[in-house]
Short mmCIF file of N, CA and C in Angstrom, two decimals:
data_model
loop_
_atom_site.label_atom_id
_atom_site.label_comp_id
_atom_site.label_asym_id
_atom_site.label_seq_id
_atom_site.Cartn_x
_atom_site.Cartn_y
_atom_site.Cartn_z
N MET X 1023 23.31 -22.30 2.01
CA MET X 1023 23.23 -21.17 1.10
C MET X 1023 22.83 -19.93 1.91
N SER X 1024 23.54 -18.82 1.72
CA SER X 1024 23.26 -17.59 2.46
C SER X 1024 21.99 -16.92 1.92
N GLN X 1025 21.49 -15.96 2.69
CA GLN X 1025 20.30 -15.21 2.27
C GLN X 1025 20.59 -14.46 0.97
N LEU X 1026 21.79 -13.88 0.85
CA LEU X 1026 22.16 -13.15 -0.36
C LEU X 1026 22.24 -14.10 -1.56
N GLU X 1027 22.78 -15.28 -1.37
CA GLU X 1027 22.86 -16.25 -2.47
C GLU X 1027 21.46 -16.68 -2.91
N LYS X 1028 20.55 -16.91 -1.95
CA LYS X 1028 19.17 -17.26 -2.29
C LYS X 1028 18.48 -16.14 -3.04
N ALA X 1029 18.67 -14.90 -2.56
CA ALA X 1029 18.08 -13.74 -3.22
C ALA X 1029 18.61 -13.59 -4.65
N THR X 1030 19.91 -13.80 -4.82
CA THR X 1030 20.52 -13.68 -6.14
C THR X 1030 19.96 -14.72 -7.10
N LEU X 1031 19.81 -15.94 -6.64
CA LEU X 1031 19.23 -16.99 -7.47
C LEU X 1031 17.80 -16.64 -7.86
N GLU X 1032 17.02 -16.15 -6.91
CA GLU X 1032 15.63 -15.75 -7.18
C GLU X 1032 15.60 -14.59 -8.19
N TYR X 1033 16.49 -13.65 -8.02
CA TYR X 1033 16.59 -12.50 -8.93
C TYR X 1033 16.90 -12.96 -10.35
N GLN X 1034 17.84 -13.89 -10.49
CA GLN X 1034 18.25 -14.37 -11.81
C GLN X 1034 17.10 -15.06 -12.55
N GLN X 1035 16.15 -15.62 -11.82
CA GLN X 1035 15.04 -16.35 -12.44
C GLN X 1035 13.75 -15.54 -12.51
N PHE X 1036 13.68 -14.43 -11.80
CA PHE X 1036 12.42 -13.71 -11.61
C PHE X 1036 11.79 -13.24 -12.92
N THR X 1037 12.55 -12.65 -13.81
CA THR X 1037 11.97 -12.09 -15.04
C THR X 1037 11.43 -13.16 -15.98
N GLN X 1038 11.84 -14.41 -15.80
CA GLN X 1038 11.36 -15.49 -16.66
C GLN X 1038 9.88 -15.80 -16.42
N GLU X 1039 9.33 -15.30 -15.31
CA GLU X 1039 7.92 -15.53 -14.98
C GLU X 1039 6.98 -14.61 -15.77
N PHE X 1040 7.53 -13.66 -16.52
CA PHE X 1040 6.72 -12.60 -17.12
C PHE X 1040 6.78 -12.60 -18.64
N GLN X 1041 5.66 -12.18 -19.24
CA GLN X 1041 5.60 -11.92 -20.67
C GLN X 1041 5.47 -10.43 -20.95
N SER X 1042 5.06 -9.67 -19.93
CA SER X 1042 4.91 -8.23 -20.11
C SER X 1042 5.45 -7.50 -18.89
N ILE X 1043 5.71 -6.22 -19.09
CA ILE X 1043 6.24 -5.36 -18.04
C ILE X 1043 5.35 -4.13 -17.90
N ILE X 1044 5.39 -3.53 -16.74
CA ILE X 1044 4.75 -2.24 -16.53
C ILE X 1044 5.82 -1.19 -16.77
N ILE X 1045 5.49 -0.18 -17.57
CA ILE X 1045 6.46 0.87 -17.84
C ILE X 1045 5.91 2.22 -17.39
N SER X 1046 6.80 3.05 -16.90
CA SER X 1046 6.46 4.41 -16.50
C SER X 1046 7.27 5.37 -17.35
N THR X 1047 6.55 6.32 -17.95
CA THR X 1047 7.18 7.36 -18.76
C THR X 1047 6.63 8.70 -18.29
N VAL X 1048 7.20 9.78 -18.82
CA VAL X 1048 6.77 11.12 -18.44
C VAL X 1048 6.56 11.93 -19.72
N ASN X 1049 5.45 12.69 -19.76
CA ASN X 1049 5.20 13.51 -20.95
C ASN X 1049 5.94 14.85 -20.86
N ASP X 1050 5.74 15.70 -21.86
CA ASP X 1050 6.48 16.97 -21.93
C ASP X 1050 6.08 17.96 -20.84
N GLU X 1051 4.98 17.70 -20.13
CA GLU X 1051 4.57 18.55 -19.02
C GLU X 1051 4.93 17.95 -17.67
N GLY X 1052 5.68 16.84 -17.71
CA GLY X 1052 6.11 16.20 -16.47
C GLY X 1052 5.06 15.27 -15.86
N MET X 1053 3.97 15.03 -16.58
CA MET X 1053 2.91 14.15 -16.08
C MET X 1053 3.31 12.69 -16.32
N PRO X 1054 3.33 11.87 -15.26
CA PRO X 1054 3.70 10.47 -15.43
C PRO X 1054 2.59 9.68 -16.12
N ASN X 1055 3.01 8.63 -16.81
CA ASN X 1055 2.09 7.72 -17.48
C ASN X 1055 2.52 6.30 -17.18
N GLY X 1056 1.59 5.49 -16.68
CA GLY X 1056 1.86 4.08 -16.45
C GLY X 1056 1.18 3.27 -17.53
N SER X 1057 1.87 2.27 -18.04
CA SER X 1057 1.30 1.41 -19.08
C SER X 1057 1.99 0.06 -18.98
N TYR X 1058 1.72 -0.79 -19.94
CA TYR X 1058 2.40 -2.09 -19.97
C TYR X 1058 2.70 -2.44 -21.41
N THR X 1059 3.61 -3.37 -21.60
CA THR X 1059 3.93 -3.85 -22.93
C THR X 1059 4.62 -5.22 -22.83
N PRO X 1060 4.35 -6.10 -23.78
CA PRO X 1060 5.16 -7.32 -23.87
C PRO X 1060 6.62 -6.95 -24.15
N PHE X 1061 7.52 -7.87 -23.83
CA PHE X 1061 8.95 -7.57 -23.97
C PHE X 1061 9.72 -8.84 -24.29
N VAL X 1062 10.95 -8.64 -24.74
CA VAL X 1062 11.97 -9.69 -24.78
C VAL X 1062 13.20 -9.10 -24.11
N MET X 1063 14.04 -9.97 -23.55
CA MET X 1063 15.23 -9.53 -22.82
C MET X 1063 16.43 -10.30 -23.33
N ASP X 1064 17.56 -9.61 -23.45
CA ASP X 1064 18.78 -10.30 -23.85
C ASP X 1064 19.59 -10.74 -22.63
N GLU X 1065 20.73 -11.38 -22.87
CA GLU X 1065 21.54 -11.93 -21.78
C GLU X 1065 22.18 -10.84 -20.93
N CYS X 1066 22.25 -9.60 -21.42
CA CYS X 1066 22.80 -8.47 -20.66
C CYS X 1066 21.72 -7.71 -19.88
N LYS X 1067 20.50 -8.24 -19.88
CA LYS X 1067 19.34 -7.65 -19.19
C LYS X 1067 18.80 -6.40 -19.89
N ASN X 1068 19.19 -6.18 -21.15
CA ASN X 1068 18.55 -5.14 -21.94
C ASN X 1068 17.15 -5.63 -22.27
N ILE X 1069 16.18 -4.74 -22.18
CA ILE X 1069 14.78 -5.08 -22.40
C ILE X 1069 14.36 -4.42 -23.71
N TYR X 1070 13.72 -5.19 -24.58
CA TYR X 1070 13.25 -4.66 -25.85
C TYR X 1070 11.73 -4.65 -25.85
N ILE X 1071 11.17 -3.51 -26.28
CA ILE X 1071 9.72 -3.38 -26.36
C ILE X 1071 9.36 -3.03 -27.80
N TYR X 1072 8.20 -3.52 -28.23
CA TYR X 1072 7.71 -3.32 -29.60
C TYR X 1072 6.38 -2.62 -29.46
N VAL X 1073 6.36 -1.30 -29.67
CA VAL X 1073 5.22 -0.48 -29.28
C VAL X 1073 4.73 0.42 -30.42
N SER X 1074 3.46 0.76 -30.36
CA SER X 1074 2.84 1.63 -31.34
C SER X 1074 3.28 3.08 -31.12
N GLY X 1075 3.61 3.74 -32.20
CA GLY X 1075 3.96 5.15 -32.14
C GLY X 1075 2.78 6.03 -31.75
N LEU X 1076 1.58 5.47 -31.80
CA LEU X 1076 0.38 6.22 -31.45
C LEU X 1076 0.10 6.22 -29.95
N SER X 1077 0.75 5.33 -29.21
CA SER X 1077 0.48 5.21 -27.78
C SER X 1077 1.16 6.33 -27.00
N PRO X 1078 0.53 6.78 -25.90
CA PRO X 1078 1.16 7.84 -25.08
C PRO X 1078 2.55 7.47 -24.59
N HIS X 1079 2.77 6.20 -24.19
CA HIS X 1079 4.10 5.87 -23.67
C HIS X 1079 5.18 5.98 -24.75
N THR X 1080 4.86 5.65 -25.99
CA THR X 1080 5.85 5.80 -27.06
C THR X 1080 6.12 7.27 -27.34
N GLN X 1081 5.07 8.08 -27.37
CA GLN X 1081 5.25 9.52 -27.57
C GLN X 1081 6.10 10.10 -26.44
N ASN X 1082 5.87 9.62 -25.21
CA ASN X 1082 6.68 10.09 -24.07
C ASN X 1082 8.14 9.69 -24.22
N ILE X 1083 8.39 8.45 -24.64
CA ILE X 1083 9.77 7.98 -24.82
C ILE X 1083 10.49 8.81 -25.88
N ASN X 1084 9.75 9.21 -26.92
CA ASN X 1084 10.36 10.05 -27.95
C ASN X 1084 10.78 11.41 -27.40
N LEU X 1085 10.08 11.90 -26.37
CA LEU X 1085 10.39 13.20 -25.75
C LEU X 1085 11.42 13.08 -24.64
N ASN X 1086 11.36 11.98 -23.89
CA ASN X 1086 12.22 11.78 -22.72
C ASN X 1086 12.58 10.30 -22.66
N ASN X 1087 13.83 9.99 -22.87
CA ASN X 1087 14.23 8.59 -23.00
C ASN X 1087 14.44 7.87 -21.66
N LYS X 1088 14.01 8.48 -20.56
CA LYS X 1088 14.10 7.83 -19.25
C LYS X 1088 12.81 7.03 -19.01
N VAL X 1089 12.97 5.73 -18.71
CA VAL X 1089 11.84 4.83 -18.53
C VAL X 1089 12.08 3.98 -17.29
N ASN X 1090 11.05 3.81 -16.48
CA ASN X 1090 11.14 2.87 -15.37
C ASN X 1090 10.33 1.64 -15.74
N VAL X 1091 10.90 0.48 -15.48
CA VAL X 1091 10.28 -0.80 -15.80
C VAL X 1091 10.00 -1.54 -14.50
N LEU X 1092 8.82 -2.13 -14.41
CA LEU X 1092 8.43 -2.87 -13.20
C LEU X 1092 7.94 -4.26 -13.56
N PHE X 1093 8.54 -5.25 -12.92
CA PHE X 1093 8.06 -6.63 -12.92
C PHE X 1093 7.48 -6.83 -11.53
N ILE X 1094 6.22 -7.28 -11.42
CA ILE X 1094 5.63 -7.44 -10.09
C ILE X 1094 4.82 -8.72 -10.02
N GLU X 1095 5.00 -9.41 -8.91
CA GLU X 1095 4.30 -10.67 -8.66
C GLU X 1095 2.79 -10.48 -8.75
N ASP X 1096 2.12 -11.46 -9.32
CA ASP X 1096 0.66 -11.45 -9.42
C ASP X 1096 0.05 -11.40 -8.02
N GLU X 1097 -0.95 -10.55 -7.84
CA GLU X 1097 -1.61 -10.44 -6.53
C GLU X 1097 -2.14 -11.78 -6.05
N ALA X 1098 -2.65 -12.58 -6.97
CA ALA X 1098 -3.23 -13.87 -6.59
C ALA X 1098 -2.17 -14.85 -6.08
N GLN X 1099 -0.90 -14.59 -6.40
CA GLN X 1099 0.18 -15.51 -6.02
C GLN X 1099 0.91 -15.10 -4.74
N THR X 1100 0.70 -13.86 -4.30
CA THR X 1100 1.48 -13.37 -3.17
C THR X 1100 0.88 -13.76 -1.83
N PRO X 1101 1.70 -14.20 -0.89
CA PRO X 1101 1.18 -14.51 0.44
C PRO X 1101 0.92 -13.25 1.28
N GLN X 1102 1.56 -12.11 0.91
CA GLN X 1102 1.39 -10.87 1.67
C GLN X 1102 1.33 -9.70 0.69
N ILE X 1103 0.15 -9.08 0.58
CA ILE X 1103 -0.07 -8.02 -0.41
C ILE X 1103 0.87 -6.82 -0.19
N PHE X 1104 1.30 -6.58 1.03
CA PHE X 1104 2.21 -5.47 1.30
C PHE X 1104 3.66 -5.79 0.95
N ALA X 1105 3.94 -7.01 0.60
CA ALA X 1105 5.32 -7.42 0.32
C ALA X 1105 5.41 -8.23 -0.98
N ARG X 1106 4.69 -7.77 -2.00
CA ARG X 1106 4.78 -8.47 -3.29
C ARG X 1106 6.21 -8.44 -3.82
N ARG X 1107 6.65 -9.57 -4.34
CA ARG X 1107 7.97 -9.62 -4.98
C ARG X 1107 7.93 -8.71 -6.21
N ARG X 1108 8.99 -7.91 -6.35
CA ARG X 1108 9.02 -6.99 -7.47
C ARG X 1108 10.45 -6.60 -7.81
N LEU X 1109 10.61 -6.24 -9.05
CA LEU X 1109 11.89 -5.81 -9.58
C LEU X 1109 11.63 -4.59 -10.44
N ASN X 1110 12.36 -3.52 -10.20
CA ASN X 1110 12.26 -2.40 -11.13
C ASN X 1110 13.65 -1.97 -11.57
N TYR X 1111 13.69 -1.46 -12.78
CA TYR X 1111 14.91 -0.93 -13.36
C TYR X 1111 14.65 0.49 -13.84
N ASP X 1112 15.60 1.38 -13.59
CA ASP X 1112 15.64 2.68 -14.24
C ASP X 1112 16.44 2.48 -15.52
N CYS X 1113 15.83 2.86 -16.64
CA CYS X 1113 16.42 2.56 -17.94
C CYS X 1113 16.54 3.80 -18.81
N THR X 1114 17.40 3.69 -19.80
CA THR X 1114 17.49 4.67 -20.87
C THR X 1114 17.03 3.97 -22.14
N ALA X 1115 16.10 4.60 -22.86
CA ALA X 1115 15.53 4.02 -24.08
C ALA X 1115 16.29 4.51 -25.31
N THR X 1116 16.53 3.58 -26.23
CA THR X 1116 17.17 3.88 -27.51
C THR X 1116 16.32 3.26 -28.61
N LEU X 1117 15.97 4.05 -29.62
CA LEU X 1117 15.21 3.53 -30.76
C LEU X 1117 16.11 2.65 -31.61
N ILE X 1118 15.59 1.48 -31.97
CA ILE X 1118 16.28 0.59 -32.91
C ILE X 1118 15.71 0.88 -34.29
N GLU X 1119 16.56 1.29 -35.21
CA GLU X 1119 16.09 1.67 -36.54
C GLU X 1119 15.45 0.48 -37.25
N ARG X 1120 14.31 0.74 -37.87
CA ARG X 1120 13.52 -0.27 -38.57
C ARG X 1120 14.32 -0.90 -39.71
N GLU X 1121 14.15 -2.21 -39.85
CA GLU X 1121 14.74 -3.00 -40.93
C GLU X 1121 16.26 -3.13 -40.86
N THR X 1122 16.88 -2.72 -39.76
CA THR X 1122 18.31 -2.98 -39.57
C THR X 1122 18.46 -4.43 -39.10
N GLU X 1123 19.68 -4.92 -39.08
CA GLU X 1123 19.91 -6.30 -38.64
C GLU X 1123 19.45 -6.49 -37.19
N THR X 1124 19.75 -5.53 -36.33
CA THR X 1124 19.34 -5.61 -34.92
C THR X 1124 17.81 -5.65 -34.83
N TRP X 1125 17.15 -4.75 -35.54
CA TRP X 1125 15.69 -4.70 -35.54
C TRP X 1125 15.11 -6.04 -35.99
N LEU X 1126 15.63 -6.58 -37.09
CA LEU X 1126 15.14 -7.87 -37.61
C LEU X 1126 15.31 -8.98 -36.59
N ASN X 1127 16.46 -9.01 -35.91
CA ASN X 1127 16.72 -10.04 -34.89
C ASN X 1127 15.75 -9.92 -33.72
N ILE X 1128 15.50 -8.69 -33.26
CA ILE X 1128 14.60 -8.49 -32.13
C ILE X 1128 13.16 -8.84 -32.52
N VAL X 1129 12.73 -8.42 -33.68
CA VAL X 1129 11.37 -8.74 -34.13
C VAL X 1129 11.21 -10.25 -34.28
N GLU X 1130 12.24 -10.93 -34.72
CA GLU X 1130 12.20 -12.40 -34.81
C GLU X 1130 12.05 -13.02 -33.42
N GLU X 1131 12.75 -12.45 -32.42
CA GLU X 1131 12.58 -12.94 -31.05
C GLU X 1131 11.15 -12.72 -30.56
N PHE X 1132 10.56 -11.57 -30.90
CA PHE X 1132 9.17 -11.31 -30.54
C PHE X 1132 8.25 -12.34 -31.21
N GLU X 1133 8.51 -12.64 -32.47
CA GLU X 1133 7.68 -13.61 -33.19
C GLU X 1133 7.80 -14.99 -32.57
N THR X 1134 8.99 -15.39 -32.20
CA THR X 1134 9.19 -16.68 -31.54
C THR X 1134 8.43 -16.73 -30.22
N ARG X 1135 8.47 -15.66 -29.48
CA ARG X 1135 7.86 -15.64 -28.15
C ARG X 1135 6.35 -15.43 -28.18
N PHE X 1136 5.86 -14.60 -29.11
CA PHE X 1136 4.45 -14.20 -29.07
C PHE X 1136 3.62 -14.66 -30.27
N GLY X 1137 4.25 -15.24 -31.28
CA GLY X 1137 3.49 -15.84 -32.37
C GLY X 1137 3.04 -14.90 -33.48
N GLU X 1138 1.94 -15.31 -34.11
CA GLU X 1138 1.46 -14.68 -35.34
C GLU X 1138 1.17 -13.19 -35.25
N ILE X 1139 0.77 -12.71 -34.10
CA ILE X 1139 0.43 -11.29 -33.95
C ILE X 1139 1.58 -10.39 -34.41
N ILE X 1140 2.80 -10.86 -34.29
CA ILE X 1140 3.96 -10.05 -34.66
C ILE X 1140 4.01 -9.84 -36.17
N GLU X 1141 3.55 -10.81 -36.95
CA GLU X 1141 3.47 -10.62 -38.40
C GLU X 1141 2.58 -9.44 -38.74
N LEU X 1142 1.46 -9.34 -38.05
CA LEU X 1142 0.54 -8.22 -38.25
C LEU X 1142 1.20 -6.90 -37.85
N LEU X 1143 1.81 -6.88 -36.66
CA LEU X 1143 2.43 -5.65 -36.16
C LEU X 1143 3.59 -5.20 -37.06
N ARG X 1144 4.28 -6.17 -37.61
CA ARG X 1144 5.43 -5.88 -38.47
C ARG X 1144 5.02 -5.05 -39.69
N GLY X 1145 3.79 -5.26 -40.14
CA GLY X 1145 3.30 -4.52 -41.29
C GLY X 1145 2.76 -3.13 -40.95
N LEU X 1146 2.67 -2.80 -39.69
CA LEU X 1146 2.15 -1.49 -39.28
C LEU X 1146 3.32 -0.52 -39.14
N PRO X 1147 3.33 0.55 -39.94
CA PRO X 1147 4.50 1.43 -39.98
C PRO X 1147 4.75 2.23 -38.71
N ASP X 1148 3.74 2.35 -37.85
CA ASP X 1148 3.94 3.15 -36.63
C ASP X 1148 4.61 2.36 -35.51
N PHE X 1149 4.72 1.03 -35.64
CA PHE X 1149 5.32 0.24 -34.56
C PHE X 1149 6.83 0.40 -34.54
N ARG X 1150 7.35 0.54 -33.31
CA ARG X 1150 8.77 0.79 -33.12
C ARG X 1150 9.35 -0.17 -32.08
N VAL X 1151 10.64 -0.46 -32.22
CA VAL X 1151 11.36 -1.25 -31.24
C VAL X 1151 12.29 -0.31 -30.48
N PHE X 1152 12.18 -0.36 -29.16
CA PHE X 1152 13.09 0.38 -28.30
C PHE X 1152 13.89 -0.60 -27.46
N LYS X 1153 15.15 -0.28 -27.26
CA LYS X 1153 16.01 -1.01 -26.33
C LYS X 1153 16.03 -0.20 -25.04
N LEU X 1154 15.64 -0.84 -23.94
CA LEU X 1154 15.68 -0.21 -22.63
C LEU X 1154 16.90 -0.76 -21.89
N THR X 1155 17.87 0.10 -21.66
CA THR X 1155 19.12 -0.30 -21.02
C THR X 1155 19.07 0.07 -19.55
N PRO X 1156 19.05 -0.93 -18.65
CA PRO X 1156 19.00 -0.64 -17.22
C PRO X 1156 20.31 -0.01 -16.73
N HIS X 1157 20.19 1.00 -15.85
CA HIS X 1157 21.40 1.56 -15.23
C HIS X 1157 21.34 1.49 -13.71
N SER X 1158 20.19 1.10 -13.16
CA SER X 1158 20.10 0.79 -11.72
C SER X 1158 18.76 0.10 -11.50
N GLY X 1159 18.61 -0.48 -10.32
CA GLY X 1159 17.35 -1.15 -10.04
C GLY X 1159 17.22 -1.51 -8.58
N ARG X 1160 16.09 -2.15 -8.29
CA ARG X 1160 15.80 -2.61 -6.93
C ARG X 1160 14.98 -3.89 -7.04
N PHE X 1161 15.37 -4.87 -6.24
CA PHE X 1161 14.67 -6.16 -6.19
C PHE X 1161 14.18 -6.36 -4.76
N VAL X 1162 12.87 -6.54 -4.60
CA VAL X 1162 12.26 -6.71 -3.28
C VAL X 1162 11.58 -8.07 -3.24
N ILE X 1163 11.93 -8.88 -2.22
CA ILE X 1163 11.32 -10.21 -2.12
C ILE X 1163 10.60 -10.40 -0.80
N GLY X 1164 10.50 -9.35 0.00
CA GLY X 1164 9.78 -9.43 1.26
C GLY X 1164 10.21 -8.34 2.20
N PHE X 1165 9.58 -8.30 3.37
CA PHE X 1165 9.95 -7.31 4.38
C PHE X 1165 11.41 -7.49 4.77
N GLY X 1166 12.17 -6.40 4.76
CA GLY X 1166 13.58 -6.46 5.13
C GLY X 1166 14.44 -7.16 4.11
N GLN X 1167 13.90 -7.41 2.93
CA GLN X 1167 14.64 -8.12 1.88
C GLN X 1167 14.60 -7.32 0.59
N ALA X 1168 15.17 -6.11 0.65
CA ALA X 1168 15.25 -5.24 -0.51
C ALA X 1168 16.71 -5.11 -0.92
N TYR X 1169 16.96 -5.16 -2.22
CA TYR X 1169 18.32 -5.17 -2.74
C TYR X 1169 18.48 -4.12 -3.82
N HIS X 1170 19.59 -3.40 -3.77
CA HIS X 1170 19.95 -2.43 -4.81
C HIS X 1170 20.70 -3.17 -5.92
N ILE X 1171 20.46 -2.73 -7.16
CA ILE X 1171 21.15 -3.28 -8.32
C ILE X 1171 21.83 -2.11 -9.02
N ASP X 1172 23.13 -2.20 -9.20
CA ASP X 1172 23.91 -1.15 -9.84
C ASP X 1172 24.14 -1.52 -11.30
N GLY X 1173 24.02 -0.53 -12.17
CA GLY X 1173 24.19 -0.78 -13.60
C GLY X 1173 25.57 -1.25 -14.01
N ASP X 1174 26.57 -1.03 -13.15
CA ASP X 1174 27.92 -1.51 -13.48
C ASP X 1174 28.01 -3.03 -13.42
N ASN X 1175 27.11 -3.65 -12.63
CA ASN X 1175 27.05 -5.11 -12.54
C ASN X 1175 25.61 -5.49 -12.22
N LEU X 1176 24.80 -5.67 -13.25
CA LEU X 1176 23.38 -5.95 -13.06
C LEU X 1176 23.11 -7.32 -12.44
N ASP X 1177 24.14 -8.13 -12.28
CA ASP X 1177 23.97 -9.45 -11.66
C ASP X 1177 24.21 -9.42 -10.16
N LYS X 1178 24.71 -8.31 -9.64
CA LYS X 1178 25.09 -8.23 -8.23
C LYS X 1178 24.03 -7.49 -7.42
N LEU X 1179 23.56 -8.12 -6.36
CA LEU X 1179 22.62 -7.51 -5.43
C LEU X 1179 23.36 -7.00 -4.21
N VAL X 1180 22.94 -5.83 -3.71
CA VAL X 1180 23.47 -5.30 -2.46
C VAL X 1180 22.27 -5.02 -1.57
N GLN X 1181 22.23 -5.71 -0.42
CA GLN X 1181 21.08 -5.55 0.46
C GLN X 1181 21.00 -4.12 1.00
N ILE X 1182 19.82 -3.54 0.91
CA ILE X 1182 19.59 -2.18 1.38
C ILE X 1182 19.46 -2.21 2.90
N GLY X 1183 20.16 -1.30 3.55
CA GLY X 1183 20.10 -1.21 5.00
C GLY X 1183 21.11 -2.06 5.72
N ARG X 1184 21.92 -2.79 4.97
CA ARG X 1184 22.99 -3.61 5.57
C ARG X 1184 24.32 -3.24 4.93
N GLN X 1185 25.36 -3.36 5.70
CA GLN X 1185 26.70 -3.05 5.18
C GLN X 1185 27.34 -4.30 4.61
#
C-alpha cells in the first residue's frame, strides 16, 4: 500500500474518532472566535451543528457564513505535540429551517448520537441547525505528511509539496 493510499484510508476514518469539532467564526468587526460544538456528518462530508442562537459563534455565522472546522488529535494520544494529526475544512454555513423535513432528520440524528439532551434542546426556540458545507481542507498526519483536499472531490488527497 502506498503512502497516499494509507493517508487516504486514515483520512476516511479520522472524523469517526470525534463527537465534537472546533469551529472558528468571525464577528462583524473581523475579530475571530474559536469555540466547539457537537456535530453529525452525512456521507457527503457535510457537517451539521445544533447551536444556541445566544452563543457568539452562532451570532457570527448569522453575520458571516464562512466557518473553519477543526478536528484535532487529543494531546494525550499524540506521540509528537508538534505533529498532531488534524483535519480542517473551510466551510460555508447554511441555516436549516426549523421543523422542515431536513431539520427533523438532522435533529433525529443528533438524538440518536447524543441522547436525551437533544429533547431538551429541541424545546428551546433559540437553538438552530446549520449545515456546514466544506469547499476545501487540509489533512495533516505528521511531518512532511500534509494533504490538500479540494471541494470538487472531498475524498481525494493531494500531498502538499509533491507533484
